[in-house]
């Protein structure tokens, strides 16, 4: 590839842009998962599909408590497992008897989805829904008719419960009663969501809007790109840009790969898509509630936050309700503690610059910015520096360094160097109290950097 062709290719890659729904999702940053159902009673992680609906009776269900608890940690939404792999539905579906209408919950008149929807509306946060494609109860599973069944249930959820912020699919796929695995009609599922909930983002291993980070440990990659090869996110929309000159075969790509979206990869892609990474992990070891488990430590949760929200991803933190429908008091306490720590660290900026202009330009793709620290900041030297690209124009920064500056001179040790920025990159600074400003140097970018905000905490 010639130098001119490479420059044009990188410019094309830099201008792969997010949709309005993807921008709104990135700004949401932090929200909850709620794994709840018959597994909350049996203690299983994956139900068998033969559970008696009579075991499900969360007589103390309090979705307002859920909302209050997640808001105390700074979360902006809750995604509910409306149906997990066991096939038991938390709403009174017209299309199956394996649901709450045949349970003692609210005397057979209960609807967990409705109660959560109303609580989220009262609390001013979003609601998302998980509808497992794998169904170990349905006799239709493994046949073409199952897709009709699934679409009918998906339509119920998309039309009866108000605004949905996110629809969550996974790729779990076991054998049905006929010994066959189901061929999921994701194109049809996506069309239904787009028709009834056009603002909802769709999570799936292959897109179209957001993708799995590749692990459940709460960590991102060393460099996390939202612009990735189409081969990784086959359901994403490919923009009309020139293809890579070295286009080859990237069909081997999987979400757990450590390098996703870097130059060595995208050169071999037949097209690029904007599809950000969601980090999903649990506040406990398990996804469903197990009384013997304790919530993870505050230190662990802070690391997860920095490796997700602070690393160009969004965080989907699971808080599993107990069988009675309440959150575990230990989880509630940890969420409040977590929220208090986030406010302590990131609640009051020392300095902020909106849409900063470069103070020095070395080339089209190498610039530097300066943020001055107020003289009256007291004993706050600045522990964190938060960098945000204006990703409306695409993700562009490939590497950067941050320096502490005193009287216009860089201090001997840089605060940090990093790779991508994207929606947000939170960097921990050395404890140098004498600095009076920071210099942020973009050392490489795919096109001219477009910064949205620089903040010091």
Coordinates of C-alpha atoms in Angstrom, one line a residue:
X1 CA 0.0 0.0 0.0
X2 CA 1.4 3.4 -1.0
X3 CA 1.8 6.2 1.6
X4 CA -1.0 8.1 -0.1
X5 CA -3.4 5.1 -0.1
X6 CA -2.6 4.4 3.6
X7 CA -3.3 8.0 4.5
X8 CA -6.7 7.9 2.7
X9 CA -7.5 4.6 4.3
X10 CA -6.8 5.9 7.8
X11 CA -8.9 9.0 7.1
X12 CA -11.8 6.7 6.0
X13 CA -11.4 4.7 9.1
X14 CA -11.4 7.8 11.3
X15 CA -14.7 8.9 9.8
X16 CA -16.7 5.8 10.5
X17 CA -19.4 7.4 12.7
X18 CA -21.9 6.2 15.4
X19 CA -25.7 6.4 15.1
X20 CA -27.7 8.7 17.3
X21 CA -28.7 5.6 19.4
X22 CA -25.1 4.6 19.8
X23 CA -24.1 8.1 21.0
X24 CA -26.9 8.0 23.6
X25 CA -25.7 4.6 24.7
X26 CA -22.2 5.8 25.2
X27 CA -23.4 8.7 27.2
X28 CA -25.4 6.4 29.5
X29 CA -22.1 4.8 30.4
X30 CA -23.2 2.7 33.5
X31 CA -26.3 0.6 34.0
X32 CA -27.5 -2.5 35.8
X33 CA -28.3 -6.1 34.8
X34 CA -30.9 -7.9 36.9
X35 CA -30.8 -11.7 36.5
X36 CA -34.1 -12.9 38.0
X37 CA -36.4 -15.8 37.5
X38 CA -36.8 -19.4 38.6
X39 CA -33.0 -19.8 38.9
X40 CA -33.3 -17.3 41.8
X41 CA -35.3 -20.0 43.6
X42 CA -33.4 -23.2 42.5
X43 CA -29.9 -21.8 42.8
X44 CA -29.0 -22.7 39.3
X45 CA -27.2 -20.5 36.8
X46 CA -28.8 -22.2 33.8
X47 CA -32.3 -23.6 34.4
X48 CA -33.5 -26.9 32.9
X49 CA -36.8 -25.7 31.4
X50 CA -38.9 -28.1 33.4
X51 CA -39.3 -25.9 36.5
X52 CA -42.8 -25.7 38.0
X53 CA -44.1 -22.1 37.7
X54 CA -45.5 -22.6 41.2
X55 CA -42.0 -22.1 42.7
X56 CA -41.9 -18.5 41.5
X57 CA -43.5 -16.2 44.1
X58 CA -41.4 -13.1 44.8
X59 CA -44.0 -11.8 47.3
X60 CA -41.8 -8.9 48.4
X61 CA -40.9 -7.7 44.9
X62 CA -40.0 -4.0 45.2
X63 CA -38.8 -2.6 41.9
X64 CA -38.6 0.9 43.4
X65 CA -36.0 -0.5 45.7
X66 CA -34.1 -1.8 42.7
X67 CA -34.2 1.6 41.0
X68 CA -33.1 3.5 44.2
X69 CA -30.3 1.1 44.8
X70 CA -28.8 1.3 41.3
X71 CA -29.2 5.1 41.2
X72 CA -27.2 5.3 44.4
X73 CA -24.3 3.9 42.5
X74 CA -24.7 6.3 39.6
X75 CA -26.3 3.8 37.2
X76 CA -28.7 5.1 34.6
X77 CA -30.8 2.0 33.7
X78 CA -31.7 -1.6 34.4
X79 CA -31.8 -4.5 32.0
X80 CA -34.1 -7.4 33.1
X81 CA -33.9 -11.0 32.2
X82 CA -37.5 -11.2 30.9
X83 CA -36.7 -14.8 29.9
X84 CA -33.6 -16.8 30.5
X85 CA -32.6 -20.1 29.0
X86 CA -35.1 -22.0 31.1
X87 CA -37.9 -20.3 29.0
X88 CA -39.9 -19.0 32.1
X89 CA -41.3 -15.6 31.2
X90 CA -41.5 -12.8 33.8
X91 CA -44.5 -11.3 32.0
X92 CA -47.9 -13.0 31.2
X93 CA -47.1 -14.0 27.7
X94 CA -50.0 -15.0 25.5
X95 CA -47.8 -17.6 23.7
X96 CA -46.8 -19.9 26.6
X97 CA -48.1 -21.3 29.8
X98 CA -44.5 -21.3 31.2
X99 CA -44.8 -17.9 32.7
X100 CA -45.9 -15.8 35.7
X101 CA -49.6 -16.2 34.9
X102 CA -49.4 -19.8 36.2
X103 CA -47.4 -18.9 39.3
X104 CA -48.7 -17.7 42.7
X105 CA -47.0 -14.3 42.2
X106 CA -49.7 -11.6 42.7
X107 CA -52.3 -14.4 42.6
X108 CA -51.4 -15.2 39.0
X109 CA -51.9 -11.6 37.9
X110 CA -48.2 -10.5 38.3
X111 CA -46.0 -8.9 35.7
X112 CA -42.4 -8.2 36.7
X113 CA -41.7 -6.4 33.4
X114 CA -44.5 -4.0 34.0
X115 CA -43.6 -3.3 37.6
X116 CA -40.0 -2.6 36.6
X117 CA -41.0 -0.5 33.7
X118 CA -43.2 1.7 35.9
X119 CA -40.5 1.9 38.6
X120 CA -37.9 3.0 36.1
X121 CA -40.3 5.7 34.8
X122 CA -40.8 7.0 38.3
X123 CA -37.1 6.9 39.0
X124 CA -36.1 8.6 35.7
X125 CA -33.9 5.8 34.4
X126 CA -34.0 3.6 31.4
X127 CA -35.2 0.0 31.1
X128 CA -33.7 -2.7 28.9
X129 CA -34.8 -6.3 28.3
X130 CA -33.0 -9.6 27.8
X131 CA -34.9 -12.2 25.9
X132 CA -32.9 -15.4 25.7
X133 CA -33.0 -16.9 22.2
X134 CA -32.3 -20.3 23.7
X135 CA -35.5 -21.8 25.3
X136 CA -35.2 -25.1 27.1
X137 CA -38.9 -25.3 27.7
X138 CA -40.4 -24.6 24.3
X139 CA -41.3 -27.7 22.3
X140 CA -40.9 -25.6 19.1
X141 CA -37.2 -25.0 19.8
X142 CA -35.1 -26.5 17.0
X143 CA -37.8 -25.9 14.3
X144 CA -38.6 -23.1 12.0
X145 CA -41.8 -22.4 14.0
X146 CA -39.7 -21.4 17.0
X147 CA -38.6 -18.2 15.3
X148 CA -42.3 -17.3 14.9
X149 CA -42.9 -18.0 18.6
X150 CA -39.8 -15.9 19.6
X151 CA -40.8 -13.0 17.4
X152 CA -44.3 -13.0 18.9
X153 CA -42.9 -12.8 22.4
X154 CA -40.4 -10.1 21.3
X155 CA -43.2 -8.1 19.9
X156 CA -45.1 -8.3 23.2
X157 CA -42.1 -6.9 25.0
X158 CA -41.5 -4.2 22.4
X159 CA -45.0 -2.9 22.3
X160 CA -46.5 -3.2 25.9
X161 CA -43.9 -1.6 28.2
X162 CA -43.0 1.8 27.0
X163 CA -39.6 3.1 25.9
X164 CA -36.8 0.4 25.9
X165 CA -33.2 1.6 26.1
X166 CA -31.5 -1.7 25.2
X167 CA -32.3 -5.2 23.9
X168 CA -29.8 -7.8 25.0
X169 CA -29.2 -11.1 23.1
X170 CA -26.6 -13.7 23.7
X171 CA -25.5 -16.6 21.5
X172 CA -26.3 -19.5 23.8
X173 CA -27.8 -22.3 21.6
X174 CA -28.5 -25.8 22.9
X175 CA -30.4 -28.7 21.3
X176 CA -34.2 -28.8 21.2
X177 CA -36.5 -31.8 21.8
X178 CA -35.8 -32.9 18.2
X179 CA -32.0 -33.0 18.9
X180 CA -31.4 -30.0 16.7
X181 CA -30.0 -26.6 17.5
X182 CA -32.1 -23.6 16.6
X183 CA -31.1 -21.4 13.7
X184 CA -31.9 -17.9 15.1
X185 CA -33.4 -15.4 12.7
X186 CA -31.6 -12.4 14.1
X187 CA -32.3 -10.3 11.0
X188 CA -36.0 -10.7 11.8
X189 CA -35.5 -10.0 15.5
X190 CA -33.6 -6.8 14.7
X191 CA -36.3 -5.6 12.3
X192 CA -39.0 -6.0 15.0
X193 CA -36.9 -3.9 17.4
X194 CA -36.1 -1.2 14.9
X195 CA -39.8 -1.0 14.0
X196 CA -41.2 -0.7 17.5
X197 CA -38.2 0.7 19.5
X198 CA -36.1 2.7 17.1
X199 CA -34.1 4.3 19.9
X200 CA -33.1 1.0 21.5
X201 CA -29.5 -0.2 21.1
X202 CA -29.1 -3.9 20.4
X203 CA -26.4 -6.0 22.1
X204 CA -25.2 -9.1 20.5
X205 CA -21.9 -10.9 19.9
X206 CA -22.1 -9.7 16.2
X207 CA -23.7 -6.2 16.7
X208 CA -25.4 -4.3 15.2
X209 CA -25.1 -1.5 17.8
X210 CA -22.9 -2.8 20.6
X211 CA -20.8 -5.9 21.1
X212 CA -19.5 -8.1 23.9
X213 CA -16.0 -7.3 25.3
X214 CA -15.1 -11.0 25.2
X215 CA -15.0 -11.8 28.9
X216 CA -17.1 -11.5 32.1
X217 CA -14.2 -10.5 34.3
X218 CA -14.9 -6.7 34.0
X219 CA -11.9 -5.7 31.9
X220 CA -11.3 -4.1 28.6
X221 CA -8.5 -4.5 26.1
X222 CA -5.2 -2.5 26.3
X223 CA -6.6 -0.5 23.4
X224 CA -10.4 -0.5 22.9
X225 CA -11.7 0.6 19.5
X226 CA -15.3 1.3 18.7
X227 CA -14.5 1.1 15.0
X228 CA -13.9 -2.6 14.3
X229 CA -13.8 -5.0 11.3
X230 CA -17.1 -5.9 9.9
X231 CA -16.1 -9.5 10.1
X232 CA -16.3 -9.2 13.9
X233 CA -19.7 -7.4 13.9
X234 CA -21.5 -8.9 10.9
X235 CA -24.8 -7.2 11.8
X236 CA -23.4 -3.7 11.9
X237 CA -23.9 -1.2 9.1
X238 CA -20.9 -0.9 6.8
X239 CA -20.4 2.8 5.8
X240 CA -19.7 3.5 2.1
X241 CA -15.9 4.1 2.4
X242 CA -13.0 2.7 0.4
X243 CA -12.0 -0.8 1.5
X244 CA -8.6 -1.7 2.7
X245 CA -5.9 -2.1 0.0
X246 CA -4.7 -5.3 1.8
X247 CA -8.2 -6.8 2.3
X248 CA -7.9 -10.4 3.3
X249 CA -9.8 -12.9 5.4
X250 CA -10.7 -11.9 9.0
X251 CA -13.4 -14.6 9.5
X252 CA -11.3 -16.0 12.4
X253 CA -12.0 -12.9 14.6
X254 CA -13.8 -13.5 17.9
X255 CA -14.7 -11.1 20.7
X256 CA -12.1 -12.5 23.1
X257 CA -9.2 -11.5 20.9
X258 CA -7.0 -9.0 22.7
X259 CA -6.5 -6.9 19.5
X260 CA -9.7 -5.6 18.0
X261 CA -9.7 -2.6 15.6
X262 CA -6.0 -1.8 15.6
X263 CA -4.3 -0.9 12.3
X264 CA -2.8 -4.4 11.8
X265 CA -6.3 -5.8 11.8
X266 CA -8.4 -3.2 9.9
X267 CA -5.9 -3.2 7.0
X268 CA -7.2 -6.7 6.3
X269 CA -10.9 -6.0 6.7
X270 CA -13.4 -5.8 3.8
X271 CA -15.2 -3.0 5.7
X272 CA -15.4 -1.3 9.1
X273 CA -18.3 -0.6 11.4
X274 CA -18.9 1.5 14.5
X275 CA -19.8 -1.0 17.3
X276 CA -18.7 -0.1 20.8
X277 CA -17.8 -2.6 23.6
X278 CA -20.1 -3.4 26.6
X279 CA -18.4 -4.9 29.6
X280 CA -20.9 -7.1 31.5
X281 CA -19.9 -8.5 34.8
X282 CA -21.6 -9.3 38.2
X283 CA -21.4 -7.7 41.6
X284 CA -21.0 -11.3 42.8
X285 CA -19.3 -14.4 41.4
X286 CA -22.7 -15.7 40.0
X287 CA -25.2 -14.1 37.7
X288 CA -28.3 -15.3 39.8
X289 CA -28.5 -14.7 43.5
X290 CA -26.8 -17.3 45.7
X291 CA -27.1 -16.5 49.5
X292 CA -23.6 -17.8 50.3
X293 CA -21.9 -15.3 47.9
X294 CA -20.7 -11.9 49.0
X295 CA -20.5 -8.8 46.8
X296 CA -17.1 -8.0 45.4
X297 CA -15.0 -5.4 47.2
X298 CA -15.1 -1.7 46.5
X299 CA -11.6 -1.9 45.2
X300 CA -12.6 -4.5 42.7
X301 CA -15.6 -2.5 41.5
X302 CA -13.5 0.6 41.1
X303 CA -11.0 -1.3 38.9
X304 CA -13.9 -2.6 36.8
X305 CA -15.3 1.0 36.4
X306 CA -11.9 2.4 35.3
X307 CA -11.5 -0.6 32.9
X308 CA -14.9 0.0 31.3
X309 CA -16.4 3.5 31.6
X310 CA -12.9 4.8 31.9
X311 CA -11.7 2.8 28.9
X312 CA -14.0 3.5 26.0
X313 CA -16.7 1.0 27.0
X314 CA -20.0 1.0 28.9
X315 CA -20.4 -1.0 32.1
X316 CA -23.4 -3.4 32.6
X317 CA -23.1 -4.5 36.2
X318 CA -25.4 -7.3 37.3
X319 CA -27.3 -7.0 40.6
X320 CA -29.2 -10.3 41.2
X321 CA -32.4 -10.0 43.2
X322 CA -33.1 -12.6 45.9
X323 CA -35.9 -15.1 45.4
X324 CA -38.3 -12.9 47.4
X325 CA -37.9 -10.0 44.9
X326 CA -35.7 -7.7 47.0
X327 CA -32.1 -6.8 46.5
X328 CA -29.7 -8.4 49.0
X329 CA -29.0 -5.8 51.7
X330 CA -25.3 -6.5 51.3
X331 CA -25.5 -5.5 47.6
X332 CA -27.5 -2.4 48.4
X333 CA -24.8 -1.3 50.9
X334 CA -22.0 -2.0 48.4
X335 CA -23.8 0.0 45.7
X336 CA -24.2 3.0 48.0
X337 CA -20.5 2.7 49.0
X338 CA -19.5 2.4 45.3
X339 CA -21.6 5.5 44.4
X340 CA -20.1 7.5 47.2
X341 CA -16.6 6.6 46.1
X342 CA -17.4 7.6 42.5
X343 CA -18.7 10.9 43.7
X344 CA -15.6 11.4 45.8
X345 CA -13.3 10.7 42.9
X346 CA -15.2 12.2 40.0
X347 CA -18.0 14.4 41.4
X348 CA -16.2 17.7 41.5
X349 CA -13.9 18.7 38.7
X350 CA -10.9 20.7 39.5
X351 CA -10.7 22.0 35.9
X352 CA -12.6 21.4 32.7
X353 CA -12.1 22.5 29.1
X354 CA -14.9 22.0 26.6
X355 CA -14.0 21.5 22.9
X356 CA -10.3 22.4 23.6
X357 CA -8.2 23.9 20.8
X358 CA -4.7 22.7 20.2
X359 CA -1.9 24.8 21.5
X360 CA 0.6 23.2 19.2
X361 CA 0.2 21.3 15.9
X362 CA 3.1 19.2 14.6
X363 CA 1.1 17.6 11.8
X364 CA -2.4 16.8 10.8
X365 CA -2.5 13.9 13.2
X366 CA -0.1 15.1 16.0
X367 CA -1.3 17.9 18.3
X368 CA -1.1 19.0 21.9
X369 CA -3.6 20.5 24.3
X370 CA -3.2 22.4 27.6
X371 CA -5.5 22.5 30.6
X372 CA -4.6 25.0 33.4
X373 CA -5.3 24.2 37.0
X374 CA -6.8 26.9 39.2
X375 CA -4.4 28.5 41.7
X376 CA -7.0 28.4 44.4
X377 CA -7.5 24.6 44.2
X378 CA -6.1 24.1 47.7
X379 CA -4.5 20.8 48.4
X380 CA -6.0 19.2 45.2
X381 CA -3.1 18.4 42.8
X382 CA -5.3 16.5 40.4
X383 CA -5.4 12.7 40.6
X384 CA -7.4 11.9 37.5
X385 CA -7.4 13.3 34.0
X386 CA -10.4 12.4 31.8
X387 CA -10.0 12.7 28.0
X388 CA -13.0 12.5 25.7
X389 CA -13.0 12.6 21.9
X390 CA -16.0 14.1 20.0
X391 CA -17.0 10.7 18.6
X392 CA -19.8 12.2 16.6
X393 CA -17.0 12.5 14.0
X394 CA -15.6 9.0 14.6
X395 CA -12.8 7.6 16.8
X396 CA -9.4 8.8 15.8
X397 CA -6.7 8.9 18.5
X398 CA -4.3 6.0 18.3
X399 CA -1.9 7.1 21.1
X400 CA -1.3 9.9 23.5
X401 CA 0.8 11.1 26.4
X402 CA -0.1 13.3 29.4
X403 CA 2.6 15.5 31.1
X404 CA 2.6 17.4 34.3
X405 CA 3.7 21.0 33.6
X406 CA 5.2 23.6 36.0
X407 CA 5.9 27.2 34.8
X408 CA 5.6 26.0 31.2
X409 CA 8.1 23.2 31.6
X410 CA 7.2 19.5 31.5
X411 CA 8.1 17.7 34.7
X412 CA 10.5 14.8 34.5
X413 CA 7.9 12.0 34.6
X414 CA 4.8 11.9 32.4
X415 CA 1.5 11.3 34.1
X416 CA 0.6 8.6 31.7
X417 CA 0.8 7.4 28.1
X418 CA -2.0 5.5 26.5
X419 CA -3.5 4.2 23.3
X420 CA -7.1 4.9 22.4
X421 CA -9.4 7.6 23.9
X422 CA -12.8 7.3 22.2
X423 CA -15.8 8.2 24.3
X424 CA -13.8 8.4 27.5
X425 CA -10.4 7.5 28.8
X426 CA -9.7 8.1 32.6
X427 CA -6.0 8.2 33.4
X428 CA -4.5 8.1 36.9
X429 CA -1.9 10.8 37.5
X430 CA 1.2 10.7 39.6
X431 CA 0.9 12.7 42.8
X432 CA 2.9 15.8 41.8
X433 CA 1.5 18.7 43.8
X434 CA 3.6 21.4 42.3
X435 CA 2.2 21.2 38.7
X436 CA 0.1 24.1 37.5
X437 CA -1.2 22.5 34.3
X438 CA -1.3 19.4 32.2
X439 CA -0.2 19.0 28.6
X440 CA -1.9 16.3 26.5
X441 CA 0.0 15.3 23.4
X442 CA -1.7 13.3 20.7
X443 CA 1.2 11.3 19.3
X444 CA -0.7 9.5 16.6
X445 CA -4.2 9.7 15.1
X446 CA -6.0 8.4 12.1
X447 CA -7.2 11.9 11.2
X448 CA -7.1 15.3 12.9
X449 CA -8.1 14.7 16.6
X450 CA -11.5 16.1 17.6
X451 CA -11.6 16.5 21.3
X452 CA -14.9 17.1 23.2
X453 CA -13.7 17.6 26.7
X454 CA -10.7 17.4 29.1
X455 CA -11.4 17.3 32.8
X456 CA -9.1 17.0 35.8
X457 CA -10.5 15.5 39.1

